[in-house]
Short mmCIF file of C-alpha atoms and ligand atoms in Angstrom, two decimals:
data_model
loop_
_atom_site.label_atom_id
_atom_site.label_comp_id
_atom_site.label_asym_id
_atom_site.label_seq_id
_atom_site.Cartn_x
_atom_site.Cartn_y
_atom_site.Cartn_z
CA UNK A 1 0.00 0.00 0.00
CA UNK A 2 1.42 3.38 -0.98
CA UNK A 3 0.76 6.14 1.52
CA UNK A 4 -0.47 9.31 -0.27
CA UNK A 5 -1.20 11.77 2.56
CA UNK A 6 -2.47 11.69 6.10
CA UNK A 7 -6.07 10.95 5.25
CA UNK A 8 -6.01 9.08 1.94
CA UNK A 9 -4.10 6.01 0.84
CA UNK A 10 -3.99 4.02 -2.39
CA UNK A 11 -5.60 0.64 -1.91
CA UNK A 12 -6.60 -2.16 -4.31
CA UNK A 13 -10.41 -2.04 -4.38
CA UNK A 14 -11.29 -4.11 -7.47
CA UNK A 15 -9.81 -7.60 -7.79
CA UNK A 16 -8.37 -8.63 -11.19
CA UNK A 17 -11.13 -11.04 -12.28
CA UNK A 18 -13.85 -8.43 -11.64
CA UNK A 19 -12.01 -5.88 -13.80
CA UNK A 20 -11.48 -8.48 -16.53
CA UNK A 21 -15.20 -9.38 -16.29
CA UNK A 22 -16.26 -5.73 -16.71
CA UNK A 23 -14.18 -4.98 -19.80
CA UNK A 24 -14.98 -8.34 -21.42
CA UNK A 25 -18.67 -7.63 -20.70
CA UNK A 26 -18.42 -4.22 -22.39
CA UNK A 27 -16.79 -5.79 -25.47
CA UNK A 28 -19.35 -8.63 -25.67
CA UNK A 29 -22.38 -6.34 -25.16
CA UNK A 30 -21.18 -3.88 -27.84
CA UNK A 31 -20.66 -6.84 -30.20
CA UNK A 32 -24.16 -8.16 -29.32
CA UNK A 33 -25.67 -4.86 -30.44
CA UNK A 34 -23.63 -4.68 -33.63
CA UNK A 35 -24.49 -8.27 -34.58
CA UNK A 36 -28.14 -7.78 -33.49
CA UNK A 37 -28.57 -4.68 -35.66
CA UNK A 38 -26.73 -6.20 -38.65
CA UNK A 39 -29.59 -8.72 -38.92
CA UNK A 40 -29.58 -12.16 -40.42
CA UNK A 41 -26.02 -12.09 -41.85
CA UNK A 42 -24.47 -11.64 -38.42
CA UNK A 43 -26.96 -13.75 -36.47
CA UNK A 44 -24.67 -16.79 -36.17
CA UNK A 45 -22.10 -14.58 -34.42
CA UNK A 46 -24.88 -13.01 -32.34
CA UNK A 47 -25.77 -16.47 -31.03
CA UNK A 48 -22.13 -17.49 -30.45
CA UNK A 49 -21.45 -14.29 -28.51
CA UNK A 50 -24.65 -14.97 -26.57
CA UNK A 51 -23.04 -18.08 -25.10
CA UNK A 52 -19.96 -16.05 -24.11
CA UNK A 53 -22.34 -13.63 -22.37
CA UNK A 54 -23.92 -16.61 -20.55
CA UNK A 55 -20.50 -17.70 -19.23
CA UNK A 56 -19.66 -14.13 -18.13
CA UNK A 57 -22.95 -13.65 -16.28
CA UNK A 58 -22.64 -17.09 -14.66
CA UNK A 59 -19.15 -16.09 -13.53
CA UNK A 60 -20.42 -12.78 -12.06
CA UNK A 61 -23.19 -14.56 -10.17
CA UNK A 62 -20.73 -16.89 -8.43
CA UNK A 63 -18.12 -14.12 -8.03
CA UNK A 64 -20.74 -12.26 -6.00
CA UNK A 65 -20.20 -14.93 -3.31
CA UNK A 66 -16.61 -16.07 -3.90
CA UNK A 67 -14.97 -12.90 -5.19
CA UNK A 68 -12.89 -10.18 -3.55
CA UNK A 69 -14.13 -8.16 -0.58
CA UNK A 70 -15.75 -5.38 -2.64
CA UNK A 71 -17.02 -7.64 -5.47
CA UNK A 72 -19.29 -9.66 -3.17
CA UNK A 73 -22.99 -8.79 -3.38
CA UNK A 74 -23.22 -8.30 0.36
CA UNK A 75 -20.61 -5.51 0.10
CA UNK A 76 -23.00 -3.37 -1.94
CA UNK A 77 -26.49 -4.13 -0.64
CA UNK A 78 -27.79 -0.78 0.61
CA UNK A 79 -31.24 0.31 1.80
CA UNK A 80 -33.16 3.04 -0.09
CA UNK A 81 -32.59 5.59 2.73
CA UNK A 82 -28.79 5.27 2.35
CA UNK A 83 -29.08 5.58 -1.44
CA UNK A 84 -31.29 8.70 -1.05
CA UNK A 85 -28.79 10.31 1.36
CA UNK A 86 -26.02 9.61 -1.16
CA UNK A 87 -28.06 11.13 -4.03
CA UNK A 88 -28.75 14.31 -2.00
CA UNK A 89 -25.06 14.58 -1.17
CA UNK A 90 -24.15 14.16 -4.83
CA UNK A 91 -26.61 16.83 -5.99
CA UNK A 92 -25.78 19.28 -3.19
CA UNK A 93 -22.44 20.13 -4.80
CA UNK A 94 -20.35 19.32 -1.71
CA UNK A 95 -17.31 17.11 -2.20
CA UNK A 96 -17.78 13.77 -0.47
CA UNK A 97 -14.83 11.57 0.60
CA UNK A 98 -14.10 9.01 -2.18
CA UNK A 99 -16.32 5.93 -1.90
CA UNK A 100 -15.03 2.40 -1.45
CA UNK A 101 -16.52 -0.20 -3.82
CA UNK A 102 -19.89 0.48 -5.47
CA UNK A 103 -21.53 3.49 -3.83
CA UNK A 104 -25.11 3.22 -2.44
CA UNK A 105 -26.67 4.74 -5.59
CA UNK A 106 -24.38 3.01 -8.07
CA UNK A 107 -25.13 -0.35 -6.48
CA UNK A 108 -28.78 -0.08 -7.64
CA UNK A 109 -27.54 0.56 -11.18
CA UNK A 110 -25.20 -2.44 -10.98
CA UNK A 111 -28.07 -4.74 -9.95
CA UNK A 112 -30.33 -3.25 -12.65
CA UNK A 113 -27.69 -3.75 -15.37
CA UNK A 114 -27.03 -7.35 -14.29
CA UNK A 115 -30.77 -8.06 -14.17
CA UNK A 116 -31.40 -6.57 -17.62
CA UNK A 117 -28.45 -8.52 -19.05
CA UNK A 118 -29.76 -11.76 -17.51
CA UNK A 119 -33.23 -11.08 -18.99
CA UNK A 120 -31.65 -10.26 -22.38
CA UNK A 121 -29.81 -13.59 -22.23
CA UNK A 122 -32.92 -15.54 -21.13
CA UNK A 123 -35.18 -14.04 -23.83
CA UNK A 124 -32.43 -14.50 -26.45
CA UNK A 125 -32.24 -18.22 -25.60
CA UNK A 126 -35.99 -18.44 -26.31
CA UNK A 127 -36.10 -16.12 -29.35
CA UNK A 128 -36.35 -16.93 -33.03
CA UNK A 129 -36.11 -14.85 -36.21
CA UNK A 130 -38.65 -17.23 -37.84
CA UNK A 131 -36.20 -17.76 -40.73
CA UNK A 132 -32.89 -19.43 -39.92
CA UNK A 133 -31.88 -18.91 -36.33
CA UNK A 134 -33.38 -19.71 -33.01
CA UNK A 135 -32.21 -19.79 -29.43
CA UNK A 136 -31.64 -23.32 -28.06
CA UNK A 137 -34.74 -23.17 -25.82
CA UNK A 138 -37.10 -21.86 -28.52
CA UNK A 139 -38.30 -25.31 -29.64
CA UNK A 140 -39.36 -26.16 -26.07
CA UNK A 141 -41.93 -23.34 -26.00
CA UNK A 142 -45.41 -22.94 -27.49
CA UNK A 143 -45.25 -20.83 -30.72
CA UNK A 144 -47.09 -17.90 -29.08
CA UNK A 145 -44.56 -17.73 -26.22
CA UNK A 146 -41.64 -17.92 -28.63
CA UNK A 147 -43.02 -14.93 -30.59
CA UNK A 148 -43.70 -12.95 -27.42
CA UNK A 149 -40.18 -13.53 -26.05
CA UNK A 150 -38.59 -12.62 -29.42
CA UNK A 151 -40.46 -9.30 -29.34
CA UNK A 152 -39.51 -8.81 -25.69
CA UNK A 153 -35.84 -9.50 -26.59
CA UNK A 154 -35.92 -6.86 -29.31
CA UNK A 155 -37.79 -4.27 -27.18
CA UNK A 156 -35.69 -4.83 -24.06
CA UNK A 157 -32.45 -4.30 -25.98
CA UNK A 158 -33.47 -0.60 -26.11
CA UNK A 159 -34.14 -0.50 -22.35
CA UNK A 160 -30.69 -2.02 -21.77
CA UNK A 161 -29.16 0.59 -24.07
CA UNK A 162 -30.82 3.38 -22.05
CA UNK A 163 -29.53 1.85 -18.79
CA UNK A 164 -25.98 1.67 -20.21
CA UNK A 165 -26.26 5.33 -21.27
CA UNK A 166 -27.30 6.32 -17.72
CA UNK A 167 -24.42 4.20 -16.35
CA UNK A 168 -21.85 6.00 -18.52
CA UNK A 169 -23.41 9.43 -17.82
CA UNK A 170 -23.26 8.76 -14.06
CA UNK A 171 -19.57 7.91 -14.39
CA UNK A 172 -19.01 11.20 -16.26
CA UNK A 173 -20.93 13.05 -13.50
CA UNK A 174 -18.62 11.59 -10.82
CA UNK A 175 -15.63 12.53 -12.96
CA UNK A 176 -16.94 16.12 -13.24
CA UNK A 177 -17.22 16.14 -9.45
CA UNK A 178 -13.59 15.06 -9.10
CA UNK A 179 -13.97 11.32 -8.54
CA UNK A 180 -12.40 9.16 -11.25
CA UNK A 181 -14.11 5.73 -11.13
CA UNK A 182 -12.70 4.46 -14.42
CA UNK A 183 -9.06 4.35 -13.28
CA UNK A 184 -9.79 1.92 -10.41
CA UNK A 185 -11.90 -0.24 -12.80
CA UNK A 186 -8.75 -0.46 -15.01
CA UNK A 187 -5.96 -0.79 -12.44
CA UNK A 188 -7.82 -1.88 -9.32
CA UNK A 189 -6.23 0.89 -7.23
CA UNK A 190 -8.10 3.83 -5.72
CA UNK A 191 -7.33 6.64 -3.25
CA UNK A 192 -9.58 5.96 -0.29
CA UNK A 193 -9.70 6.97 3.40
CA UNK A 194 -6.69 5.67 5.33
CA UNK A 195 -7.30 2.36 7.08
CA UNK A 196 -9.58 0.96 4.34
CA UNK A 197 -8.72 -2.74 3.92
CA UNK A 198 -7.61 -3.79 0.44
CA UNK A 199 -8.70 -6.78 -1.60
CA UNK A 200 -6.47 -9.56 -2.96
CA UNK A 201 -6.27 -9.96 -6.76
CA UNK A 202 -7.53 -13.58 -6.65
CA UNK A 203 -6.49 -14.33 -10.25
CA UNK A 204 -6.17 -18.09 -9.70
CA UNK A 205 -9.61 -18.45 -8.15
CA UNK A 206 -11.21 -16.14 -10.71
CA UNK A 207 -9.69 -17.78 -13.78
CA UNK A 208 -10.61 -21.26 -12.50
CA UNK A 209 -14.21 -20.13 -12.00
CA UNK A 210 -14.38 -18.47 -15.43
CA UNK A 211 -12.91 -21.60 -17.08
CA UNK A 212 -15.51 -23.75 -15.29
CA UNK A 213 -18.33 -21.51 -16.59
CA UNK A 214 -16.94 -21.62 -20.13
CA UNK A 215 -16.75 -25.43 -19.86
CA UNK A 216 -20.33 -25.66 -18.52
CA UNK A 217 -21.65 -23.46 -21.33
CA UNK A 218 -19.71 -25.46 -23.97
CA UNK A 219 -21.14 -28.74 -22.62
CA UNK A 220 -24.70 -27.30 -22.73
CA UNK A 221 -24.02 -26.07 -26.26
CA UNK A 222 -22.83 -29.52 -27.41
CA UNK A 223 -25.81 -31.19 -25.75
CA UNK A 224 -28.61 -28.81 -26.80
CA UNK A 225 -27.15 -26.23 -29.22
C1 LIG B 1 -21.92 -2.12 -22.67
C2 LIG B 1 -21.61 -1.23 -21.80
C3 LIG B 1 -21.44 -1.45 -20.30
C4 LIG B 1 -21.99 -2.38 -19.46
C5 LIG B 1 -23.01 -3.47 -19.81
C6 LIG B 1 -21.46 -2.13 -18.13
C7 LIG B 1 -21.79 -2.84 -17.00
C8 LIG B 1 -21.26 -2.63 -15.75
C9 LIG B 1 -21.52 -3.43 -14.59
C10 LIG B 1 -22.44 -4.67 -14.57
C11 LIG B 1 -20.80 -2.92 -13.56
C12 LIG B 1 -20.72 -3.48 -12.15
C13 LIG B 1 -19.46 -4.32 -12.02
C14 LIG B 1 -19.72 -5.46 -11.07
O1 LIG B 1 -19.57 -5.29 -9.85
O2 LIG B 1 -20.12 -6.51 -11.56
C15 LIG B 1 -20.11 -1.76 -14.03
C16 LIG B 1 -19.29 -0.95 -13.27
C17 LIG B 1 -18.52 0.06 -13.79
N1 LIG B 1 -18.46 0.45 -15.12
FE1 LIG B 1 -19.51 -0.29 -16.64
N2 LIG B 1 -20.58 -1.08 -18.19
C18 LIG B 1 -20.54 -0.64 -19.49
C19 LIG B 1 -19.77 0.37 -20.01
C20 LIG B 1 -18.89 1.11 -19.30
C21 LIG B 1 -18.02 2.15 -19.85
C22 LIG B 1 -18.00 2.56 -21.33
C23 LIG B 1 -17.30 2.64 -18.82
C24 LIG B 1 -16.26 3.73 -18.85
C25 LIG B 1 -16.57 4.96 -19.17
C26 LIG B 1 -17.69 1.92 -17.62
C27 LIG B 1 -17.16 2.13 -16.37
C28 LIG B 1 -17.55 1.46 -15.23
C29 LIG B 1 -17.01 1.77 -13.91
C30 LIG B 1 -15.98 2.85 -13.59
C31 LIG B 1 -17.64 0.91 -13.03
C32 LIG B 1 -17.43 0.88 -11.50
C33 LIG B 1 -18.37 1.89 -10.91
C34 LIG B 1 -18.13 2.03 -9.41
O3 LIG B 1 -17.02 2.43 -9.02
O4 LIG B 1 -19.07 1.72 -8.65
N3 LIG B 1 -18.66 1.00 -17.94
N4 LIG B 1 -20.38 -1.62 -15.37
C1 LIG B 2 -26.71 -8.19 -24.30
C2 LIG B 2 -27.25 -9.17 -24.95
C3 LIG B 2 -28.03 -9.05 -26.23
C4 LIG B 2 -28.37 -7.94 -26.95
C5 LIG B 2 -28.02 -6.49 -26.66
C6 LIG B 2 -29.14 -8.40 -28.08
C7 LIG B 2 -29.68 -7.57 -29.05
C8 LIG B 2 -30.42 -8.00 -30.12
C9 LIG B 2 -30.96 -7.14 -31.14
C10 LIG B 2 -30.79 -5.62 -31.20
C11 LIG B 2 -31.66 -7.93 -32.00
C12 LIG B 2 -32.41 -7.47 -33.27
C13 LIG B 2 -33.87 -7.30 -32.90
C14 LIG B 2 -34.70 -6.88 -34.09
O1 LIG B 2 -34.35 -7.19 -35.23
O2 LIG B 2 -35.73 -6.23 -33.83
C15 LIG B 2 -31.56 -9.30 -31.56
C16 LIG B 2 -32.14 -10.39 -32.16
C17 LIG B 2 -31.95 -11.70 -31.77
N1 LIG B 2 -31.16 -12.16 -30.73
FE1 LIG B 2 -30.20 -10.97 -29.40
N2 LIG B 2 -29.25 -9.77 -28.03
C18 LIG B 2 -28.57 -10.21 -26.92
C19 LIG B 2 -28.42 -11.52 -26.50
C20 LIG B 2 -28.86 -12.63 -27.20
C21 LIG B 2 -28.63 -14.01 -26.81
C22 LIG B 2 -27.87 -14.44 -25.55
C23 LIG B 2 -29.22 -14.82 -27.74
C24 LIG B 2 -29.28 -16.33 -27.81
C25 LIG B 2 -28.26 -17.13 -27.59
C26 LIG B 2 -29.85 -13.95 -28.73
C27 LIG B 2 -30.59 -14.37 -29.82
C28 LIG B 2 -31.24 -13.54 -30.71
C29 LIG B 2 -32.14 -14.02 -31.77
C30 LIG B 2 -32.52 -15.48 -32.06
C31 LIG B 2 -32.59 -12.85 -32.42
C32 LIG B 2 -33.61 -12.78 -33.59
C33 LIG B 2 -34.97 -12.43 -32.99
C34 LIG B 2 -35.95 -11.82 -33.98
O3 LIG B 2 -35.63 -11.67 -35.16
O4 LIG B 2 -37.04 -11.45 -33.51
N3 LIG B 2 -29.59 -12.63 -28.36
N4 LIG B 2 -30.79 -9.31 -30.40
#
């Protein structure tokens, strides 16, 4: 730990696998939009990337229990009153001490993004373009349900896009207020109040878990894809 001044010190907040997860997620989600919008020609890649998204979300679910100190779900479960206090602080223009981990307001956005991504994955697995491609669960459903979930998949992709836009705007707002959240999501390190415990990088555990999720998804793909 590098001491910066009397009140702040640089501490590793985000473990390596969480940072890798985030930037891989960004790449996969951008590619999902591009291949979704390109239509039928890119649909095979849309489906393939969908399985990668499944492995990433599976990893994040388990990392919420087995991950580093600040990646665990229990580290960022806040009540609405705490989130409201944080929002008022943010809008009041006063400079708050830098937060550790996801802040009380940001944590709601994190859960919303993960929920929307899980729903996008679930509806994608049940969707069909009625021409060439269908998700692996589509044939298990009555025709009416398949159509409904395909429409839901298409409609919800816009909701997810709006949520991502809010996410990025919020990060810009914090940056304008003097708190750079992107640097810690890249390097892991953040200047936080002295005495804040740091997290281990946990690469071995994280990579093993990610490999297990990729294996599980590949087995499902071979069996049902
Ligand atoms: C497709 C676009 C994106 C998606 C789906 C996405 C999703 C997420 C999710 C799920 C988290 C929570 C991480 C976790 O604990 O699991 C997160 C956090 C974060 N994201 Fe993104 N993200 C996207 C784009 C971006 C971009 C473009 C930036 C950079 C400008 C960014 C910067 C961050 C930062 C800094 C955090 C940590 C926030 C904090 O300190 O609480 N994200 N993002
Ligand atoms: C973040 C994740 C995802 C995003 C953003 C996304 C986005 C999109 C978009 C924009 C479309 C075009 C909708 C239209 O033409 O109106 C689409 C169609 C489709 N997606 Fe996804 N998708 C995602 C995940 C998945 C997954 C995981 C699968 C399955 C493995 C999947 C399977 C399909 C299928 C079969 C279609 C054609 C549906 C139709 O034509 O009605 N998608 N997706």
